[in-house]
């Protein structure tokens, strides 16, 4: 079985109390540590990778992001999905080629750019083109940015999710959705749902699964906690 097939299967047949937990490595060393901890797959966070490369979130050049993903993939045997923000303006065919060259089994694609939501129909068309170019070789996680862009109505997220699933998305990611609306989102969305969790705070992955999460990711949370721990260690060295 290929890595992408393994990754896709990890999203199905899960019970509510056992969502797929995908921690986010920011470099090869962190990826190896997470694999050694027993996680069956990993999902890179763009903000965490950006920080490791010395960039602000959203400012990493495409070439450097794909190179970082490739280093992470080479370091582990488990499947790795890549957060590639809004796709860096690359044409769908080139975007897919770059992901496959890096060894990624999947990707996150955001539906906002520069802090502004994209037209959902236009974004669905782009997702469909990515799906056509990728075939079954990539797992596409369509990030829905309504909640973080000031649109609190969960029905708007559900509407976008329907368009993206119809376009071929394997999973949708309503980032920033309040936990109180997760059951509504779960009831209104077809297929797997990715939910963001805060490391060490808020509901546990199990609790998020019971609220409707199929998979749980942490964005740059682990990288930021590791950096905070390093600051504490260095303070002791002075």
Coordinates of N, CA, C and O in Angstrom, one line a residue, residues 12-130:
X12 N -10.6 7.4 7.8 CA -11.9 6.7 7.7 C -12.0 5.6 8.7 O -11.0 5.0 9.1
X13 N -13.3 5.3 9.1 CA -13.5 4.2 10.0 C -13.1 4.5 11.4 O -13.0 3.6 12.2
X14 N -13.0 5.8 11.8 CA -12.6 6.2 13.1 C -13.8 6.4 14.0 O -14.9 6.8 13.5
X15 N -13.7 6.0 15.3 CA -14.7 6.2 16.2 C -14.6 7.6 16.8 O -13.5 8.2 16.8
X16 N -15.7 8.3 17.3 CA -15.6 9.6 17.8 C -14.6 9.9 18.8 O -14.0 11.0 19.0
X17 N -14.3 8.8 19.6 CA -13.3 9.0 20.7 C -11.9 8.8 20.3 O -10.9 8.9 21.1
X18 N -11.7 8.6 19.0 CA -10.3 8.3 18.5 C -10.1 9.1 17.2 O -9.9 8.4 16.1
X19 N -10.1 10.4 17.2 CA -9.8 11.1 16.0 C -8.3 10.9 15.6 O -7.5 10.5 16.4
X20 N -8.0 11.2 14.4 CA -6.6 11.1 13.9 C -5.9 12.3 14.4 O -6.2 13.5 14.0
X21 N -4.8 12.1 15.2 CA -4.0 13.2 15.7 C -2.8 13.4 14.9 O -2.0 12.4 14.8
X22 N -2.6 14.5 14.2 CA -1.5 14.8 13.3 C -0.7 16.0 13.9 O -1.0 17.1 13.6
X23 N 0.4 15.7 14.6 CA 1.2 16.8 15.1 C 2.1 17.4 14.0 O 2.2 16.7 12.9
X24 N 2.5 18.6 14.2 CA 3.2 19.3 13.1 C 4.7 19.5 13.3 O 5.1 20.4 14.1
X25 N 5.5 18.7 12.6 CA 6.9 19.0 12.6 C 7.3 20.2 11.8 O 6.7 20.5 10.8
X26 N 8.4 20.9 12.3 CA 8.9 22.1 11.6 C 10.2 21.9 11.0 O 10.7 22.7 10.2
X27 N 10.9 20.7 11.3 CA 12.1 20.4 10.6 C 12.3 18.9 10.8 O 11.5 18.2 11.3
X28 N 13.5 18.4 10.2 CA 13.7 17.0 10.2 C 13.8 16.4 11.6 O 13.3 15.3 11.9
X29 N 14.5 17.1 12.5 CA 14.7 16.6 13.9 C 13.3 16.4 14.6 O 13.1 15.4 15.3
X30 N 12.5 17.4 14.5 CA 11.2 17.3 15.2 C 10.3 16.2 14.5 O 9.6 15.5 15.2
X31 N 10.4 16.0 13.2 CA 9.7 15.0 12.6 C 10.1 13.6 13.1 O 9.3 12.8 13.4
X32 N 11.4 13.4 13.2 CA 11.9 12.1 13.8 C 11.4 11.9 15.2 O 11.0 10.8 15.5
X33 N 11.4 12.9 16.0 CA 10.9 12.8 17.4 C 9.5 12.4 17.4 O 9.0 11.6 18.2
X34 N 8.7 13.0 16.5 CA 7.2 12.7 16.5 C 7.0 11.3 16.0 O 6.1 10.6 16.4
X35 N 7.7 10.9 15.0 CA 7.6 9.5 14.5 C 8.0 8.5 15.6 O 7.3 7.5 15.8
X36 N 9.1 8.8 16.3 CA 9.5 7.9 17.4 C 8.4 7.8 18.5 O 8.3 6.8 19.2
X37 N 7.7 8.9 18.6 CA 6.6 8.9 19.6 C 5.4 8.0 19.2 O 4.5 7.8 20.1
X38 N 5.4 7.6 18.0 CA 4.4 6.6 17.6 C 3.2 7.2 16.7 O 2.3 6.5 16.4
X39 N 3.3 8.4 16.3 CA 2.3 9.0 15.5 C 2.3 8.3 14.1 O 3.4 8.2 13.5
X40 N 1.2 8.0 13.5 CA 1.2 7.2 12.2 C 1.3 8.1 11.0 O 1.6 7.6 9.9
X41 N 1.2 9.4 11.2 CA 1.4 10.4 10.1 C 1.6 11.8 10.7 O 1.4 12.0 11.9
X42 N 2.1 12.7 9.8 CA 2.5 14.0 10.3 C 1.9 15.0 9.3 O 1.6 14.7 8.2
X43 N 1.7 16.3 9.8 CA 1.2 17.4 9.0 C 2.0 18.6 9.3 O 1.9 19.2 10.4
X44 N 2.8 19.1 8.3 CA 3.6 20.3 8.6 C 2.8 21.5 8.7 O 1.8 21.7 8.0
X45 N 3.1 22.4 9.6 CA 2.5 23.7 9.8 C 3.3 24.8 9.0 O 4.5 24.9 9.3
X46 N 2.6 25.6 8.2 CA 3.4 26.6 7.5 C 4.0 27.6 8.4 O 5.1 28.1 8.2
X47 N 3.3 28.0 9.5 CA 3.8 29.0 10.4 C 5.0 28.4 11.2 O 6.0 29.1 11.4
X48 N 5.0 27.2 11.6 CA 6.1 26.6 12.3 C 7.3 26.4 11.4 O 8.4 26.7 11.8
X49 N 7.1 26.0 10.1 CA 8.2 25.9 9.2 C 8.8 27.3 8.9 O 10.0 27.4 8.9
X50 N 7.9 28.2 8.7 CA 8.4 29.6 8.5 C 9.3 30.1 9.6 O 10.4 30.6 9.4
X51 N 8.9 29.9 10.9 CA 9.7 30.3 12.0 C 11.1 29.6 12.0 O 12.1 30.2 12.3
X52 N 11.1 28.3 11.6 CA 12.3 27.6 11.6 C 13.3 28.1 10.6 O 14.5 27.9 10.7
X53 N 12.7 28.7 9.5 CA 13.5 29.2 8.4 C 13.8 30.7 8.6 O 14.5 31.3 7.7
X54 N 13.3 31.3 9.6 CA 13.5 32.7 9.9 C 12.6 33.7 9.2 O 12.9 34.9 9.0
X55 N 11.4 33.2 8.9 CA 10.4 34.1 8.2 C 9.2 34.2 9.1 O 8.9 33.4 10.0
X56 N 8.4 35.3 8.8 CA 7.1 35.5 9.5 C 6.1 34.5 8.7 O 6.3 34.1 7.6
X57 N 5.1 34.2 9.4 CA 4.0 33.3 8.8 C 3.5 34.0 7.5 O 3.2 35.2 7.5
X58 N 3.5 33.2 6.4 CA 3.0 33.7 5.2 C 4.1 34.4 4.3 O 3.8 34.8 3.2
X59 N 5.3 34.5 4.8 CA 6.3 35.1 4.0 C 7.4 34.2 3.5 O 8.4 34.6 2.9
X60 N 7.2 32.9 3.7 CA 8.2 31.9 3.2 C 8.2 31.8 1.7 O 7.1 31.5 1.2
X61 N 9.3 32.0 1.0 CA 9.3 31.7 -0.5 C 8.9 30.3 -0.7 O 9.3 29.3 0.0
X62 N 8.2 30.1 -1.8 CA 7.7 28.7 -2.2 C 8.9 27.7 -2.2 O 8.7 26.6 -1.7
X63 N 10.0 28.1 -2.9 CA 11.1 27.1 -3.0 C 11.6 26.7 -1.7 O 11.9 25.5 -1.5
X64 N 11.7 27.6 -0.7 CA 12.2 27.2 0.6 C 11.2 26.3 1.4 O 11.5 25.4 2.1
X65 N 9.9 26.6 1.2 CA 8.9 25.8 1.8 C 8.9 24.4 1.3 O 8.9 23.4 2.1
X66 N 8.9 24.2 0.0 CA 9.0 22.9 -0.6 C 10.2 22.1 -0.2 O 10.2 20.9 0.0
X67 N 11.4 22.8 -0.1 CA 12.6 22.2 0.3 C 12.5 21.7 1.7 O 13.0 20.7 2.1
X68 N 11.9 22.5 2.6 CA 11.8 22.2 4.0 C 10.9 20.9 4.1 O 11.1 20.0 4.9
X69 N 9.8 20.9 3.3 CA 8.9 19.7 3.4 C 9.7 18.5 2.9 O 9.5 17.4 3.5
X70 N 10.5 18.6 1.9 CA 11.2 17.5 1.4 C 12.2 17.0 2.4 O 12.4 15.7 2.6
X71 N 12.8 17.9 3.2 CA 13.7 17.4 4.3 C 13.0 16.6 5.3 O 13.5 15.6 5.9
X72 N 11.8 17.1 5.7 CA 11.0 16.4 6.7 C 10.6 15.1 6.2 O 10.7 14.1 6.9
X73 N 10.1 15.0 4.9 CA 9.7 13.7 4.3 C 10.8 12.7 4.4 O 10.7 11.5 4.7
X74 N 12.0 13.2 4.0 CA 13.2 12.3 3.9 C 13.6 11.7 5.3 O 14.2 10.7 5.4
X75 N 13.2 12.5 6.3 CA 13.7 12.1 7.7 C 12.8 11.0 8.3 O 13.3 10.4 9.3
X76 N 11.7 10.7 7.8 CA 10.7 9.8 8.4 C 10.2 8.8 7.4 O 10.3 9.0 6.2
X77 N 9.6 7.7 8.0 CA 8.9 6.7 7.1 C 7.4 6.9 7.0 O 6.8 6.3 6.2
X78 N 6.9 7.6 8.0 CA 5.4 7.8 8.0 C 5.0 8.8 6.9 O 5.8 9.7 6.5
X79 N 3.7 8.8 6.5 CA 3.2 9.8 5.5 C 3.3 11.2 6.1 O 3.0 11.4 7.3
X80 N 3.6 12.2 5.2 CA 3.6 13.6 5.6 C 2.8 14.4 4.7 O 2.9 14.4 3.5
X81 N 1.8 15.2 5.3 CA 1.0 16.1 4.5 C 1.6 17.5 4.8 O 2.2 17.8 5.8
X82 N 1.5 18.4 3.8 CA 2.2 19.7 3.8 C 1.2 20.9 3.8 O 0.3 20.9 3.0
X83 N 1.4 21.8 4.7 CA 0.6 23.1 4.6 C 1.3 24.0 3.7 O 2.4 24.5 3.9
X84 N 0.7 24.3 2.5 CA 1.3 25.1 1.5 C 0.5 26.4 1.3 O 0.4 27.0 0.2
X85 N -0.2 26.9 2.5 CA -0.9 28.1 2.5 C -1.9 28.2 1.4 O -2.7 27.3 1.2
X86 N -1.8 29.2 0.5 CA -2.8 29.3 -0.6 C -2.3 28.9 -1.9 O -2.9 29.1 -3.0
X87 N -1.1 28.2 -1.9 CA -0.6 27.6 -3.1 C 0.4 28.4 -3.8 O 0.9 28.1 -4.9
X88 N 0.8 29.6 -3.2 CA 1.9 30.4 -3.7 C 1.7 30.9 -5.1 O 2.6 31.2 -5.8
X89 N 0.4 31.0 -5.6 CA 0.2 31.4 -6.9 C 0.6 30.5 -8.0 O 0.5 30.8 -9.2
X90 N 0.9 29.3 -7.7 CA 1.3 28.3 -8.7 C 0.1 27.7 -9.4 O -0.9 27.5 -8.8
X91 N 0.3 27.4 -10.7 CA -0.8 26.7 -11.4 C -1.0 25.3 -10.8 O -0.1 24.7 -10.3
X92 N -2.2 24.8 -10.8 CA -2.5 23.5 -10.2 C -1.6 22.4 -10.6 O -1.1 21.7 -9.7
X93 N -1.2 22.3 -11.9 CA -0.4 21.2 -12.3 C 1.0 21.3 -11.7 O 1.6 20.4 -11.2
X94 N 1.6 22.6 -11.7 CA 2.9 22.8 -11.1 C 2.9 22.6 -9.6 O 3.8 22.0 -9.0
X95 N 1.8 23.0 -9.0 CA 1.6 22.8 -7.5 C 1.7 21.4 -7.1 O 2.4 20.9 -6.2
X96 N 0.9 20.6 -7.9 CA 0.9 19.1 -7.6 C 2.3 18.5 -7.9 O 2.8 17.7 -7.1
X97 N 2.9 18.9 -8.9 CA 4.3 18.4 -9.3 C 5.3 18.7 -8.1 O 6.1 17.9 -7.7
X98 N 5.2 19.9 -7.6 CA 6.1 20.3 -6.5 C 5.9 19.5 -5.3 O 6.8 19.1 -4.6
X99 N 4.6 19.3 -4.9 CA 4.3 18.5 -3.8 C 4.8 17.1 -3.9 O 5.3 16.5 -3.0
X100 N 4.5 16.5 -5.1 CA 5.0 15.1 -5.3 C 6.5 15.0 -5.3 O 7.0 14.0 -4.8
X101 N 7.2 16.0 -5.9 CA 8.6 16.0 -5.9 C 9.2 16.0 -4.4 O 10.2 15.4 -4.1
X102 N 8.5 16.8 -3.6 CA 8.9 16.9 -2.2 C 8.5 15.6 -1.4 O 9.1 15.4 -0.3
X103 N 7.7 14.7 -1.9 CA 7.3 13.5 -1.3 C 6.1 13.6 -0.4 O 5.8 12.6 0.4
X104 N 5.4 14.7 -0.4 CA 4.2 14.9 0.4 C 3.1 14.0 -0.1 O 2.9 13.7 -1.3
X105 N 2.2 13.5 0.8 CA 1.1 12.7 0.5 C -0.2 13.5 0.4 O -1.2 13.1 0.0
X106 N -0.1 14.8 0.9 CA -1.3 15.6 0.9 C -0.9 17.0 1.2 O 0.3 17.4 1.3
X107 N -1.9 17.9 1.2 CA -1.7 19.3 1.4 C -2.9 20.0 2.0 O -4.0 19.6 1.8
X108 N -2.6 21.1 2.6 CA -3.6 22.1 3.0 C -3.7 23.2 2.0 O -2.6 23.7 1.6
X109 N -4.8 23.6 1.6 CA -5.0 24.8 0.7 C -6.0 25.7 1.3 O -7.2 25.4 1.6
X110 N -5.6 27.0 1.6 CA -6.5 28.0 2.2 C -7.4 28.7 1.2 O -7.0 28.9 0.1
X111 N -8.6 29.1 1.7 CA -9.5 29.8 0.8 C -9.5 31.3 1.2 O -10.5 32.0 0.9
X112 N -8.4 31.8 1.6 CA -8.2 33.3 1.8 C -6.8 33.6 1.4 O -5.9 32.8 1.5
X113 N -6.6 34.8 1.0 CA -5.2 35.3 0.7 C -5.1 36.8 1.1 O -6.0 37.5 0.9
X114 N -4.0 37.1 1.7 CA -3.8 38.5 2.2 C -4.9 38.9 3.2 O -5.2 40.1 3.3
X115 N -5.4 38.0 4.0 CA -6.4 38.3 5.0 C -7.8 38.4 4.4 O -8.7 38.8 5.2
X116 N -8.0 38.1 3.1 CA -9.3 38.3 2.5 C -9.8 37.0 2.0 O -9.1 36.2 1.3
X117 N -11.1 36.6 2.3 CA -11.7 35.4 1.8 C -11.8 35.4 0.2 O -12.1 36.4 -0.4
X118 N -11.5 34.3 -0.4 CA -11.6 34.1 -1.8 C -13.1 33.8 -2.1 O -13.9 33.3 -1.3
X119 N -13.5 34.1 -3.4 CA -14.8 33.7 -3.8 C -14.9 32.1 -3.7 O -14.0 31.5 -4.3
X120 N -15.8 31.6 -3.0 CA -15.8 30.1 -2.8 C -16.0 29.3 -4.1 O -15.4 28.2 -4.2
X121 N -16.7 29.8 -5.1 CA -16.9 29.1 -6.3 C -15.6 29.1 -7.1 O -15.2 28.1 -7.7
X122 N -14.9 30.2 -7.1 CA -13.6 30.3 -7.8 C -12.6 29.3 -7.1 O -11.8 28.6 -7.8
X123 N -12.6 29.3 -5.8 CA -11.7 28.5 -5.0 C -12.0 27.0 -5.3 O -11.1 26.1 -5.4
X124 N -13.3 26.7 -5.3 CA -13.7 25.3 -5.7 C -13.2 24.9 -7.0 O -12.8 23.7 -7.2
X125 N -13.3 25.8 -8.0 CA -12.7 25.5 -9.3 C -11.2 25.2 -9.2 O -10.7 24.3 -9.9
X126 N -10.5 25.9 -8.4 CA -9.1 25.7 -8.3 C -8.8 24.3 -7.6 O -8.0 23.6 -8.0
X127 N -9.6 24.0 -6.6 CA -9.5 22.7 -6.0 C -9.8 21.6 -6.9 O -9.1 20.5 -6.9
X128 N -10.8 21.8 -7.8 CA -11.1 20.8 -8.8 C -9.9 20.6 -9.8 O -9.6 19.4 -10.2
X129 N -9.3 21.6 -10.1 CA -8.1 21.5 -11.0 C -6.9 20.8 -10.3 O -6.2 20.0 -10.9
X130 N -6.8 21.1 -9.0 CA -5.7 20.4 -8.2 C -6.0 18.9 -8.2 O -5.2 18.1 -8.4

